Each structure stands twice: as C-alpha cells, then as structure tokens.
PDB file of C-alpha atoms in Angstrom:
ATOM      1  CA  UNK A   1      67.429  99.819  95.693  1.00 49.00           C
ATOM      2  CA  UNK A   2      68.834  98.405  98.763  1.00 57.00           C
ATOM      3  CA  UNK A   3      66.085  97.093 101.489  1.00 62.00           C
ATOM      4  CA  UNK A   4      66.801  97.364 104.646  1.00 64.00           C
ATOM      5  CA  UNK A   5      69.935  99.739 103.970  1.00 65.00           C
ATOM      6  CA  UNK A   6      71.047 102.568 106.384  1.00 61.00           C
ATOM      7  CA  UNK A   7      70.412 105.897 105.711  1.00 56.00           C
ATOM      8  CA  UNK A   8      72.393 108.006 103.595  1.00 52.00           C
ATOM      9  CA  UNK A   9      73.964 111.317 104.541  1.00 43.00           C
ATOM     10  CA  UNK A  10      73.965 113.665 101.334  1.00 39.00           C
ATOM     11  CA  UNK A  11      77.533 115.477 100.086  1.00 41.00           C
ATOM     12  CA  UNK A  12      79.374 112.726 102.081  1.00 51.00           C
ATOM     13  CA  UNK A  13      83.125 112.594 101.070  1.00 58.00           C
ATOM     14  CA  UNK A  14      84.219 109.083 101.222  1.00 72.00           C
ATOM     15  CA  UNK A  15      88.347 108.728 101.932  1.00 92.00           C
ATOM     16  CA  UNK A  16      89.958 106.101 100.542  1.00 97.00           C
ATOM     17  CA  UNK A  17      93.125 104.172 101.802  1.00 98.00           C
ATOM     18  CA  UNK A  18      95.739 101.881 100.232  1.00 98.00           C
ATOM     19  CA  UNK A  19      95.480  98.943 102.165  1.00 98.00           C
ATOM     20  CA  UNK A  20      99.071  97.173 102.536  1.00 96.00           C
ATOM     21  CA  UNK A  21      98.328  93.969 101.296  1.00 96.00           C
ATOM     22  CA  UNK A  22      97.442  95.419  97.930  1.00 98.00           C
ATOM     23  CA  UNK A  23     100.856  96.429  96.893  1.00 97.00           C
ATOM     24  CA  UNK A  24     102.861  93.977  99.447  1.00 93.00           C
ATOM     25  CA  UNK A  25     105.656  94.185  99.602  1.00 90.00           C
ATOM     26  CA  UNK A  26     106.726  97.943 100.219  1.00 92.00           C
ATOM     27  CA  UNK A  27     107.646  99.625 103.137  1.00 92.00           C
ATOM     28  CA  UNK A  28     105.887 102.382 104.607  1.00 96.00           C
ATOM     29  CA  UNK A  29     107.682 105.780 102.390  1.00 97.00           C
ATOM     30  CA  UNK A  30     107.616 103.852  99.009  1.00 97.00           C
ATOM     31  CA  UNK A  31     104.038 103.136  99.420  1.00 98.00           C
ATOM     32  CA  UNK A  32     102.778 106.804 101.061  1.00 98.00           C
ATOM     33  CA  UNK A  33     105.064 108.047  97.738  1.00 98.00           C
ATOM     34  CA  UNK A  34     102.675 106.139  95.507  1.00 98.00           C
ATOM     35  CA  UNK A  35      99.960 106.543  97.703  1.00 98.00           C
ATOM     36  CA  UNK A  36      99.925 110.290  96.538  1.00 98.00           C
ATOM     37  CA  UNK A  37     100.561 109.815  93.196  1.00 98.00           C
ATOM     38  CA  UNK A  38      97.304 107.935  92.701  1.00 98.00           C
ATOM     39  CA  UNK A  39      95.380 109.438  94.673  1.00 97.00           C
ATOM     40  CA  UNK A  40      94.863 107.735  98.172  1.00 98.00           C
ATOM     41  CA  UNK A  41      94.346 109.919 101.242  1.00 97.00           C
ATOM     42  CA  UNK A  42      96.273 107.677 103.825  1.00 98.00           C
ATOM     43  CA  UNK A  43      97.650 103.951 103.737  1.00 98.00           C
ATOM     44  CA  UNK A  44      97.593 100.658 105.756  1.00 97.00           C
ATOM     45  CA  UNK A  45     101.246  99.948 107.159  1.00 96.00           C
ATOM     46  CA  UNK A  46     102.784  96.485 108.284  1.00 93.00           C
ATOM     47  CA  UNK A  47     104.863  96.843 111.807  1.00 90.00           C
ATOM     48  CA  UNK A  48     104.813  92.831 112.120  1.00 78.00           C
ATOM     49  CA  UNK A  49     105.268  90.355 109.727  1.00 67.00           C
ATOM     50  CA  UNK A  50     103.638  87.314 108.756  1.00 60.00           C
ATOM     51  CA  UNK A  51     105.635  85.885 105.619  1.00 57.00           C
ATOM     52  CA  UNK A  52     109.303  85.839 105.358  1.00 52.00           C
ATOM     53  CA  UNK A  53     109.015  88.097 102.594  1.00 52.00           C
ATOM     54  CA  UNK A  54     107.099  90.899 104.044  1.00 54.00           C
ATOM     55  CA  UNK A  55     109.041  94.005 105.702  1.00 50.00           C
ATOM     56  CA  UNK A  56     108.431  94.524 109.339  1.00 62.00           C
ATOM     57  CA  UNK A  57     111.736  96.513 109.643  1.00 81.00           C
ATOM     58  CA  UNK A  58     109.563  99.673 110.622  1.00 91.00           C
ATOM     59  CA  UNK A  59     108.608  98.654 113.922  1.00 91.00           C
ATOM     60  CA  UNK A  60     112.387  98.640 115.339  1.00 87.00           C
ATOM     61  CA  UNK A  61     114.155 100.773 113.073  1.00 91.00           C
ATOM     62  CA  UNK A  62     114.537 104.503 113.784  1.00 93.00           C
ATOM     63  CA  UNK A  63     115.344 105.771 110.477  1.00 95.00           C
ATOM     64  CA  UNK A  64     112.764 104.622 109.008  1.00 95.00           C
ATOM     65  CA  UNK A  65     110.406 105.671 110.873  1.00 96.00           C
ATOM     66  CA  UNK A  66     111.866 108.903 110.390  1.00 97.00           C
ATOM     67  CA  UNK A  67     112.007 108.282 106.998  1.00 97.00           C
ATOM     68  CA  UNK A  68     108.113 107.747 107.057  1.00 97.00           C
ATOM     69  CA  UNK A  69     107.306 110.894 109.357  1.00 98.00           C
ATOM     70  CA  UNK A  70     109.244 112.964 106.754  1.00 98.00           C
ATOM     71  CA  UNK A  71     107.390 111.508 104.063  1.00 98.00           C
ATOM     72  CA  UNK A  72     103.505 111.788 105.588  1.00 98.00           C
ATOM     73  CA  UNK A  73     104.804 115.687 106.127  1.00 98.00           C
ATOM     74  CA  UNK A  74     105.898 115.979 102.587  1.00 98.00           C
ATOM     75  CA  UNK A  75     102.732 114.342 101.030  1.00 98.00           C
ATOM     76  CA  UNK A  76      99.990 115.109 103.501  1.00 97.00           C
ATOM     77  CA  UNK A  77      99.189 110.990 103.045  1.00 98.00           C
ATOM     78  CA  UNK A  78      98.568 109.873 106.595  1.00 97.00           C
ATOM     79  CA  UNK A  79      98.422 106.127 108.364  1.00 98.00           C
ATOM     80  CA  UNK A  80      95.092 105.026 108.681  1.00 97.00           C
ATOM     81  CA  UNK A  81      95.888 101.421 110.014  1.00 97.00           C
ATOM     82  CA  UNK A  82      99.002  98.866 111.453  1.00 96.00           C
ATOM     83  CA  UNK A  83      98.849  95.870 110.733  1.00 92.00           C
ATOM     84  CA  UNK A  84      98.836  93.003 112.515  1.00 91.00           C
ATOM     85  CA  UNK A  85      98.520  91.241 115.835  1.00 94.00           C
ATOM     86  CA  UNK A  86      97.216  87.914 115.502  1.00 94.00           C
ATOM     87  CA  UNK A  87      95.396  87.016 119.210  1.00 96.00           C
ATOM     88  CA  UNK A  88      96.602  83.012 119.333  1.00 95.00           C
ATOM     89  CA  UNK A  89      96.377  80.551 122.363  1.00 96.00           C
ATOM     90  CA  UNK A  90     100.131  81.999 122.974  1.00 95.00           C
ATOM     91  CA  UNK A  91      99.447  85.593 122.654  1.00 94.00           C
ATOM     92  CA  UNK A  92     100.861  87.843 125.516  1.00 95.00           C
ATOM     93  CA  UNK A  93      99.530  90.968 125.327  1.00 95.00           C
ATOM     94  CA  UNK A  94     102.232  93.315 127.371  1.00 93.00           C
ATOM     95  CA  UNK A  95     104.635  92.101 124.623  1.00 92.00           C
ATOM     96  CA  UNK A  96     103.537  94.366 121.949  1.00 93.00           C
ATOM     97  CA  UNK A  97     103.342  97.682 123.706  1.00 95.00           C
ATOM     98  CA  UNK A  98     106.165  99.002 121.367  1.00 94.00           C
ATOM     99  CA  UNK A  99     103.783  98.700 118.214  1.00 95.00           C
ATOM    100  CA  UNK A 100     101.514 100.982 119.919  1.00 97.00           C
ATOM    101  CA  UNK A 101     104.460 103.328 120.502  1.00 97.00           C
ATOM    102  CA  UNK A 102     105.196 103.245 117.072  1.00 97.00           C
ATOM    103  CA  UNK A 103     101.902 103.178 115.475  1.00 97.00           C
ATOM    104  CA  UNK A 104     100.634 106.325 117.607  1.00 98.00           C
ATOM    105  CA  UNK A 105     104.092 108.001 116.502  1.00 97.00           C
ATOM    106  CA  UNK A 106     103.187 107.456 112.843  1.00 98.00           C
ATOM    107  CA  UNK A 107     100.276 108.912 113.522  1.00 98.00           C
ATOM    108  CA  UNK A 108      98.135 106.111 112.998  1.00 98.00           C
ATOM    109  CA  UNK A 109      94.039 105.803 114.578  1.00 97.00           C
ATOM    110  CA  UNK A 110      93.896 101.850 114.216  1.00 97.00           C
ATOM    111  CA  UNK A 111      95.749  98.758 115.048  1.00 97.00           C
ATOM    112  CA  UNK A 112      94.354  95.979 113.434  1.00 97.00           C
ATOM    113  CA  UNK A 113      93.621  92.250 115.308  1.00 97.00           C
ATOM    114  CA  UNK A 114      92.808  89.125 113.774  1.00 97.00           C
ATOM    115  CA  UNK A 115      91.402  86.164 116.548  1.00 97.00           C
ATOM    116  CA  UNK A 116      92.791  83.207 116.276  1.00 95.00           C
ATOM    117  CA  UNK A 117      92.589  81.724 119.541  1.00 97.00           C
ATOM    118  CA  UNK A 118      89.161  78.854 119.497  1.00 97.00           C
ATOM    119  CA  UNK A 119      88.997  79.485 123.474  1.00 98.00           C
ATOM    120  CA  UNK A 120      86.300  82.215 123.280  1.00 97.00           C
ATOM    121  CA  UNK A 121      86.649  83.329 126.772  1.00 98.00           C
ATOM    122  CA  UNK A 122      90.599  83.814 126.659  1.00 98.00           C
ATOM    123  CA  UNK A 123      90.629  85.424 123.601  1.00 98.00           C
ATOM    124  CA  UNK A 124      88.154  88.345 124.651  1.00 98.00           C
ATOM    125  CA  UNK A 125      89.980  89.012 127.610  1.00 98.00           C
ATOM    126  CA  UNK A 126      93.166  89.362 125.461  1.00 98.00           C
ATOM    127  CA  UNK A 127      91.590  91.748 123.145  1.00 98.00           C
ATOM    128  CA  UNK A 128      89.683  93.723 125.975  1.00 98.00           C
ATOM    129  CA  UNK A 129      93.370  93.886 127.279  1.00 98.00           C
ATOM    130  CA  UNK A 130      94.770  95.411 123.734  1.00 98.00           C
ATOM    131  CA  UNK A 131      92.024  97.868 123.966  1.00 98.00           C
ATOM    132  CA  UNK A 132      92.891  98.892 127.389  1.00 98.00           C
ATOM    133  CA  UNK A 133      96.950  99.051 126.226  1.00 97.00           C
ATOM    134  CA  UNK A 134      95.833 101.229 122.950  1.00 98.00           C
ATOM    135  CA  UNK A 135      93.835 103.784 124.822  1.00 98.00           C
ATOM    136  CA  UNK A 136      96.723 105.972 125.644  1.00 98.00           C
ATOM    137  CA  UNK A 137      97.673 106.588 122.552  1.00 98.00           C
ATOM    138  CA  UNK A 138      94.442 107.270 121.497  1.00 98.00           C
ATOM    139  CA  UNK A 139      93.770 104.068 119.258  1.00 98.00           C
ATOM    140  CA  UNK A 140      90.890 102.013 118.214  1.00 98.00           C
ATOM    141  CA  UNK A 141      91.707  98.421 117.786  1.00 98.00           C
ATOM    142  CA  UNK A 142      89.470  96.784 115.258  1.00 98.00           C
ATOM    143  CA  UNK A 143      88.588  92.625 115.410  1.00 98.00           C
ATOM    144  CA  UNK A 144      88.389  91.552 111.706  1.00 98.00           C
ATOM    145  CA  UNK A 145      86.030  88.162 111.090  1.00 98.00           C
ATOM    146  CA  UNK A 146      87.322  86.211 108.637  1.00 97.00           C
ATOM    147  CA  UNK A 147      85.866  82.654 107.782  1.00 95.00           C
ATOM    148  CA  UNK A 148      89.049  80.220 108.203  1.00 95.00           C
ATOM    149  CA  UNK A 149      89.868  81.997 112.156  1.00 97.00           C
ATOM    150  CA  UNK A 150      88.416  81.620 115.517  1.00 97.00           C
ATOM    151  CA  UNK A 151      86.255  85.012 114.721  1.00 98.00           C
ATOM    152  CA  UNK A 152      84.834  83.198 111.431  1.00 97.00           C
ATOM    153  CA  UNK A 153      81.694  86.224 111.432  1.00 98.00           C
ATOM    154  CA  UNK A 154      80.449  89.300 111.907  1.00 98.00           C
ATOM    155  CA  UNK A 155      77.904  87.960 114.926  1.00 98.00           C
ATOM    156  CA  UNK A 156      81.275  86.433 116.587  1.00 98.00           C
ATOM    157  CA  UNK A 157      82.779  89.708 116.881  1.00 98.00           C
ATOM    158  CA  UNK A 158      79.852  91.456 117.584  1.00 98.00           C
ATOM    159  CA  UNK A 159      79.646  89.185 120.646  1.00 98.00           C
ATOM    160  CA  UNK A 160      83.291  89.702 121.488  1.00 98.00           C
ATOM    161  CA  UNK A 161      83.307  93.732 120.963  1.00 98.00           C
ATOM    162  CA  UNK A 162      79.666  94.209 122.816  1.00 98.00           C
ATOM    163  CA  UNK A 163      81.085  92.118 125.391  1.00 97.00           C
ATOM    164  CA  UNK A 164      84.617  94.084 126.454  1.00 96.00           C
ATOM    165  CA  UNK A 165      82.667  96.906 126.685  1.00 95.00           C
ATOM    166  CA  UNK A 166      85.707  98.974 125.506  1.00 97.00           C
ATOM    167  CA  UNK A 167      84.945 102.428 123.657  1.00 97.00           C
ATOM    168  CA  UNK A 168      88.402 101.634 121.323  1.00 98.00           C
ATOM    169  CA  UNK A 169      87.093  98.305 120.827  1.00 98.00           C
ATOM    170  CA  UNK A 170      85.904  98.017 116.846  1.00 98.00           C
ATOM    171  CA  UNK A 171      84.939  95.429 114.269  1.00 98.00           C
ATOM    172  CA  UNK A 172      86.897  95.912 110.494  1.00 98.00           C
ATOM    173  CA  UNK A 173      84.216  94.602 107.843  1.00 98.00           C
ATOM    174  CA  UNK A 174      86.282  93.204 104.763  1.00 98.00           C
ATOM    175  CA  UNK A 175      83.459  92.389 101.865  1.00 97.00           C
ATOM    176  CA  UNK A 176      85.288  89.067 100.213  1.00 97.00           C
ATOM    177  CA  UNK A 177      85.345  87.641 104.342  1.00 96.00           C
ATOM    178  CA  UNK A 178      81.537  88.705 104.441  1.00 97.00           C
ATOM    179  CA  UNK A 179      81.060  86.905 101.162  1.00 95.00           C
ATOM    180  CA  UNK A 180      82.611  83.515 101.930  1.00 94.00           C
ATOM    181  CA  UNK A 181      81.522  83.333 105.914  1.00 94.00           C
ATOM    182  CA  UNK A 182      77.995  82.937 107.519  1.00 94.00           C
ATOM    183  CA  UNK A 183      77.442  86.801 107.505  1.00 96.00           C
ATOM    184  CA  UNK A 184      73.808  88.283 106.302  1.00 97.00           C
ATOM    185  CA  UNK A 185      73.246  91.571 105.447  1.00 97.00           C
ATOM    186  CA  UNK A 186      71.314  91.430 108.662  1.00 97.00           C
ATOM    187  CA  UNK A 187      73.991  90.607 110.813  1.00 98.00           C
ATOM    188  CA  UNK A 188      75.974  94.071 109.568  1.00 97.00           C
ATOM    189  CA  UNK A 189      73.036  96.135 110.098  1.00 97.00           C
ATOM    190  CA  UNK A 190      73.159  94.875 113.650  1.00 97.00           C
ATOM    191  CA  UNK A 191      76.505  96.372 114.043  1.00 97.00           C
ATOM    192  CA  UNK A 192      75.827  99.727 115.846  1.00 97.00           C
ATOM    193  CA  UNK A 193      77.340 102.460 114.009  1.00 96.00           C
ATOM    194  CA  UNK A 194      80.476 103.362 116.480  1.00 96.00           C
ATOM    195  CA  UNK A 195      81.785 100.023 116.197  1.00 97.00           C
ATOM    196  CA  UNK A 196      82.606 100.061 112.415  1.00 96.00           C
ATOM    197  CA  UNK A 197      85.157 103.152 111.343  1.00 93.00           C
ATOM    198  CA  UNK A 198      86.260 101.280 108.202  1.00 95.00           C
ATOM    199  CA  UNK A 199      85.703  98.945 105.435  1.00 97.00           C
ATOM    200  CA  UNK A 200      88.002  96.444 103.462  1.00 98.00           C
ATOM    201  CA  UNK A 201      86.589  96.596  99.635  1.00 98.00           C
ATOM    202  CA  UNK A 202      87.560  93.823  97.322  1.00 98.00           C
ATOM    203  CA  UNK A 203      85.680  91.465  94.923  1.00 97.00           C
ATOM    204  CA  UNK A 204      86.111  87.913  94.216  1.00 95.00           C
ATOM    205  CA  UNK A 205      84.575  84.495  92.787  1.00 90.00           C
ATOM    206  CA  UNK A 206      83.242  81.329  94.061  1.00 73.00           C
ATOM    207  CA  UNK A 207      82.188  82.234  97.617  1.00 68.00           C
ATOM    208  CA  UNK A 208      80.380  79.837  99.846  1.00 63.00           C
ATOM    209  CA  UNK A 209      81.742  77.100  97.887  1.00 72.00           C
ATOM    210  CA  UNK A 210      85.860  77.238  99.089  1.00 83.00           C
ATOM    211  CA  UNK A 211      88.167  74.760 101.285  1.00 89.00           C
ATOM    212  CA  UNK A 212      89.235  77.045 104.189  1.00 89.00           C
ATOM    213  CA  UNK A 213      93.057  76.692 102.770  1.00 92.00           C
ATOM    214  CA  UNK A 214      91.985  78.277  99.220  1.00 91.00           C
ATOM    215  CA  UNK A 215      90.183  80.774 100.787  1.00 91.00           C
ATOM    216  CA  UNK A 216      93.106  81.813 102.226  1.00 92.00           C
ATOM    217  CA  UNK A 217      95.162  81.751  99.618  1.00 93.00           C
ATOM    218  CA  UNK A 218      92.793  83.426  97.670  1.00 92.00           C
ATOM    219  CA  UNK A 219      92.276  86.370 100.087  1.00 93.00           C
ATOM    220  CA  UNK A 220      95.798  86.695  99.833  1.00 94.00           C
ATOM    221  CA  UNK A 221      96.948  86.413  96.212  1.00 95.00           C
ATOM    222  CA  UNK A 222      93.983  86.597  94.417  1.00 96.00           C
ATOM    223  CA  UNK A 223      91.272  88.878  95.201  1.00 97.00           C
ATOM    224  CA  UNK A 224      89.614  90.837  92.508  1.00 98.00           C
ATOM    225  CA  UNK A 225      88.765  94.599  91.581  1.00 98.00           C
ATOM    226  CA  UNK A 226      85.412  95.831  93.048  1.00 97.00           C
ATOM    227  CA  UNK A 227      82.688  94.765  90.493  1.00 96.00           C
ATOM    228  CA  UNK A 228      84.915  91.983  88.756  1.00 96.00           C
ATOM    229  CA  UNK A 229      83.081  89.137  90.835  1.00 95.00           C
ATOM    230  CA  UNK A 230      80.410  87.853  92.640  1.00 94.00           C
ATOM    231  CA  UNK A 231      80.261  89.426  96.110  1.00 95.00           C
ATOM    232  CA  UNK A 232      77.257  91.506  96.894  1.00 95.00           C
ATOM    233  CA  UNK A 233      79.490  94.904  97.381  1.00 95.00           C
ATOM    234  CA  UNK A 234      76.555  97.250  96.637  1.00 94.00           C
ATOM    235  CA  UNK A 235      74.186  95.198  99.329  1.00 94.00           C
ATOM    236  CA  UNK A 236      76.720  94.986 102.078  1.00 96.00           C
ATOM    237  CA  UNK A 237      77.951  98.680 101.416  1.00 95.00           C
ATOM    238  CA  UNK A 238      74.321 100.049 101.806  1.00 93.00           C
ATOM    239  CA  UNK A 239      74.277  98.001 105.507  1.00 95.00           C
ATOM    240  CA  UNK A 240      77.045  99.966 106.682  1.00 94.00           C
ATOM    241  CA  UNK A 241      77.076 103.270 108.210  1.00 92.00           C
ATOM    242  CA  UNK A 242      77.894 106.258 106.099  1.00 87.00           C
ATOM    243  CA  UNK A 243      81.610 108.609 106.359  1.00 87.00           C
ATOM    244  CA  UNK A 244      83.587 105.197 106.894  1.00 93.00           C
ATOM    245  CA  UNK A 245      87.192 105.354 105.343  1.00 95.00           C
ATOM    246  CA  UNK A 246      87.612 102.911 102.872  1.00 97.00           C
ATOM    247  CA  UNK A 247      90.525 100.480 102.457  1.00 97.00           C
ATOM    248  CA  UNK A 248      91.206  99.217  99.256  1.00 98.00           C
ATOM    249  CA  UNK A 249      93.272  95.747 100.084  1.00 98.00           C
ATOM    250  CA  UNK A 250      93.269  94.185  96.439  1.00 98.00           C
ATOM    251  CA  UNK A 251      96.351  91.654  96.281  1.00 98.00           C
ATOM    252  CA  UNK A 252      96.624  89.616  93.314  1.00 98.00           C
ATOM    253  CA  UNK A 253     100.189  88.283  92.816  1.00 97.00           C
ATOM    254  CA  UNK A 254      99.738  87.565  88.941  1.00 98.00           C
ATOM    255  CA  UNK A 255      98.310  91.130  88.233  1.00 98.00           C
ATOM    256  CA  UNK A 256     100.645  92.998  90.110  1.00 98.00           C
ATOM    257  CA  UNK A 257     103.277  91.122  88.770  1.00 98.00           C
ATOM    258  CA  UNK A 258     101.896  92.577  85.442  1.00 98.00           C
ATOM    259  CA  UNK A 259     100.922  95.838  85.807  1.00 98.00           C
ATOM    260  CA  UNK A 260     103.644  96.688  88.489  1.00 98.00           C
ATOM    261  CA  UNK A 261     102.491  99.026  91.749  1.00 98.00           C
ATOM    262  CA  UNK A 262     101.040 102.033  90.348  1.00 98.00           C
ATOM    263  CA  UNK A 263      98.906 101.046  87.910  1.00 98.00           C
ATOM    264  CA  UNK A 264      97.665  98.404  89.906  1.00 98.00           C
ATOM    265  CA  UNK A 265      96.517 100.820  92.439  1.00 98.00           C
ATOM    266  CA  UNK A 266      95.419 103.075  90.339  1.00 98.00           C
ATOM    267  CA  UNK A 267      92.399 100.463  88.855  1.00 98.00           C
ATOM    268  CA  UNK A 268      92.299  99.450  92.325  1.00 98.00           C
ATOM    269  CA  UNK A 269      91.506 102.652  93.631  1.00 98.00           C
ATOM    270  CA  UNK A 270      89.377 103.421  90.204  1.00 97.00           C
ATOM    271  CA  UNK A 271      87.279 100.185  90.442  1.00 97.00           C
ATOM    272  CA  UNK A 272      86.523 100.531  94.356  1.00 97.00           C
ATOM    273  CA  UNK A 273      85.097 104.463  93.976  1.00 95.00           C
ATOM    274  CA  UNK A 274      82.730 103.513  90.937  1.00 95.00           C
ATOM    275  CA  UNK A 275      81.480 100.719  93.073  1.00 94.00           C
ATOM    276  CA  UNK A 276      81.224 103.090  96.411  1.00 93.00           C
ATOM    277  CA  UNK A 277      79.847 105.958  94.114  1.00 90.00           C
ATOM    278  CA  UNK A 278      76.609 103.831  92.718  1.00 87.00           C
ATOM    279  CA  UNK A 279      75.461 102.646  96.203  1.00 86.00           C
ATOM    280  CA  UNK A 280      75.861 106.242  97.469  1.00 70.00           C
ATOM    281  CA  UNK A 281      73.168 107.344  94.327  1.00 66.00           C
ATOM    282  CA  UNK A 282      71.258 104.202  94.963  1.00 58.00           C
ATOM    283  CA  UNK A 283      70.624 105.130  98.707  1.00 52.00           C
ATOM    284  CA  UNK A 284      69.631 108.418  98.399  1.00 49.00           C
ATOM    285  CA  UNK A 285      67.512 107.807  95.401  1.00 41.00           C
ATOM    286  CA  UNK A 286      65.796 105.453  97.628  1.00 44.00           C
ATOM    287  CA  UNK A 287      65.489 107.697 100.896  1.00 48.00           C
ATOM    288  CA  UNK A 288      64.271 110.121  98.269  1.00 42.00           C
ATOM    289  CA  UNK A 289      60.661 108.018  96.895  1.00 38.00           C
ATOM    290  CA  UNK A 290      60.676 107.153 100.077  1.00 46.00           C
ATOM    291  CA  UNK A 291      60.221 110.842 101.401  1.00 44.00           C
ATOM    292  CA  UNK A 292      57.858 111.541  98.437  1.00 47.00           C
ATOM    293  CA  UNK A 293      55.970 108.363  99.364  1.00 50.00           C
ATOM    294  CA  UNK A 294      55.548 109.848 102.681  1.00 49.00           C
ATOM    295  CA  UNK A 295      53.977 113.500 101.524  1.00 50.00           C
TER     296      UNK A 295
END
C-alpha cells in the first residue's frame, strides 16, 4: 500500500523506452534494431556528446539520419527523447536550433536539459528560451534534477518550470537522482500531472550517503536493475501520475561488458516491468478497500 499515492487508472498500458545511456555506445539504427528485438516501443537518442567516446555523428550527418528514418519505418520503434543540452553559465541558446531540426525530423516529442548554471535567474531564462525555440516543432523540453547540478531536486525544478510558464516546459523524474537528492515523496506529488510525461527507472545502493563525484560516476557506470537495490521505486512510482512512458537508462560498464547489448536490455527491460507491474496492482488494490471502505 502506498499512502499518499495518486490514483490509478485501470487497463493502463505502460510503454517502455531504451534509454541511451543503457547500451552507450550505439548509434541511433543499431540501437532501434535491438530496441525491437527485445521488446522496447521507442528509444532515447544522443545528438550531442559528452565523452569522447560517445557518437554524436547523428546530429550533422545526413545519412544517418536517413539511415535512422528508414529504420523507425522498418521497425515501428520510434524516438521518444534527444539527449542532451547541458544549460551552463556559457550556454547560448540560438546555437542549438539544428538539434531541434533534427530531433523533430526523427520524430522525436522530447529534448532533454540538464541545469548546470548556479545563477538561478539566468538559467530559467535560458530554459524558458529552449522552450520557446522547441515549440515549433512541437517539443516538450524536460529539466532533469539531479543531486551533483545546479537543479540538485525536484522542488528546484518545480520552481524553475512553474516559473517560465511555458506549456513545453517539463520536469524528467529519474528514481536513483530522487534517491540520492533532497526529494520526498511529497515533493513529486506536488508535481502537477502535465509537467511529468516520463520517468527514468533504475535501482542502486548507498544513497544519501555518496561524494557528489561517485555519485556521478555511479549514475553513469553503475546503476542497478529495478529491485536490485535500495531506492524506494515502488513509493516514488505510486507519486507519479499514471500513462507516463518509461525509460529504462540502466548503464553498468562491468555488466554490459558481460552480457553484451541484448541481453543486457533484455533484464533491463524484464526487471523494470516487474517492478512497474507490482505498484500498478498495489494501487488499485488500494483505491479498491478504499472504495469498499467508503460503501
């Protein structure tokens, strides 16, 4: 039972996405390809980079984009997100209208943002300006909190979202970030409901208790299946609103390493519906005593 939990909505199909990180690195047609073959409706997709190693080829280069296109037609596996623009003290927003040229041509809904910039002020004028340059091509833009950035919380970017006033303008839960910040189950049930369209699902160990730098490098390399660790995935689930896609972003270097791509995502994708599956039952067998209790 989950107090204070949202309502359910009965014979809900939840859609699942392979979040890039999870298999990184792969370009866009390699991962839709496997994508399909596990099972995921649509995947996250990289257009910048932010490690030498990581492919951001797809944001300049017209064959592959073609290459993708041909692919999503083939498979029916769509692009849910683009990843990433990174809102720093430097950040000029007219710079990166191509990625929303690109992403809308893929056929994506969101571009996602990460603040980094500690001026407050500057940096929700920058993302009320990457709303207003995504609204064209019909895309949300969604703020993710994580601990070791300027946006450390969910209240932060509820304060920065509520206060651009944007309709595009959305906040990207991921449930290892609510874990190790100062997030309460509280603060996500204060999210109204058009403000979240997705959720990050991952699991991991040790949270509250981590140096910024290994949190990072945990979040990175060594996050765990759903219901592997420690973080309260059933209780923040049940805060969120219902029909959300979910994006499974799993990386763990060592595991990958081991099991290779597919069956990596595979577990990935098997682990993460379990976990989604229970807290669906749990809600409704709660709105249920509490319909009887009201007869």
């Amino acid at each position: 039972m989950f107090k204070g939990a949202r309502k359910s909505v009965r014979n809900r199909v939840e859609k699942y996405s392979l979040a890039y990180l999870t298999t990184a690195p792969m370009q866009a047609p390699e991962m839709i390809q496997l994508a399909r073959d596990v099972g995921f409706e649509t995947i996250g997709a990289r257009l910048t980079s932010t490690a030498p190693n990581e492919p951001s080829a797809l944001l300049e280069d017209a064959s592959l984009q073609r290459a993708t296109i041909s692919c999503i037609k083939a498979t029916g596996v769509g692009i849910l997100d683009v990843e990433v623009l990174r809102i720093d003290p430097d950040f000029e927003v007219k710079e990166h209208k191509r990625l929303f040229e690109v992403a809308a041509m893929l056929g994506a809904a969101v571009v996602l943002a990460i603040g980094d910039d500690p001026d407050e002020l500057r940096l929700r004028d920058r993302f009320g300006e990457l709303c207003e340059l995504a609204a064209p091509y019909h895309l949300d833009v969604q703020l993710e909190f994580m601990p070791w950035t300027a946006v450390p919380d969910a209240r932060t970017a509820l304060r920065i979202v509520s206060s651009i006033g944007k309709s595009n303008a959305k906040i990207l839960v991921d449930t290892l970030h609510v874990a190790r910040s100062q997030t309460t189950l509280d603060d996500l049930s204060a999210i109204p409901a058009d403000m979240i369209k997705s959720v990050q699902i991952c699991d991991g160990n040790n949270c509250g208790v981590m140096s910024p730098e290994a949190m990072m490098q945990s979040a990175r390399y060594g996050r765990l299946l759903p219901g592997e660790g420690d973080v309260d995935i059933p209780g923040i689930l049940s805060r969120l609103p219902n029909g959300l896609r979910i994006g499974v972003e799993v990386p763990n270097s060592i595991r990958l390493a081991e099991l290779g791509p597919k069956s990596w995502a595979e577990r990935a994708l098997v682990a993460s519906k379990l976990v989604v599956e229970r807290v669906g039952q749990s809600i409704e067998l709660h709105d249920d005593l509490n319909r009887e209790g009201e007869k």
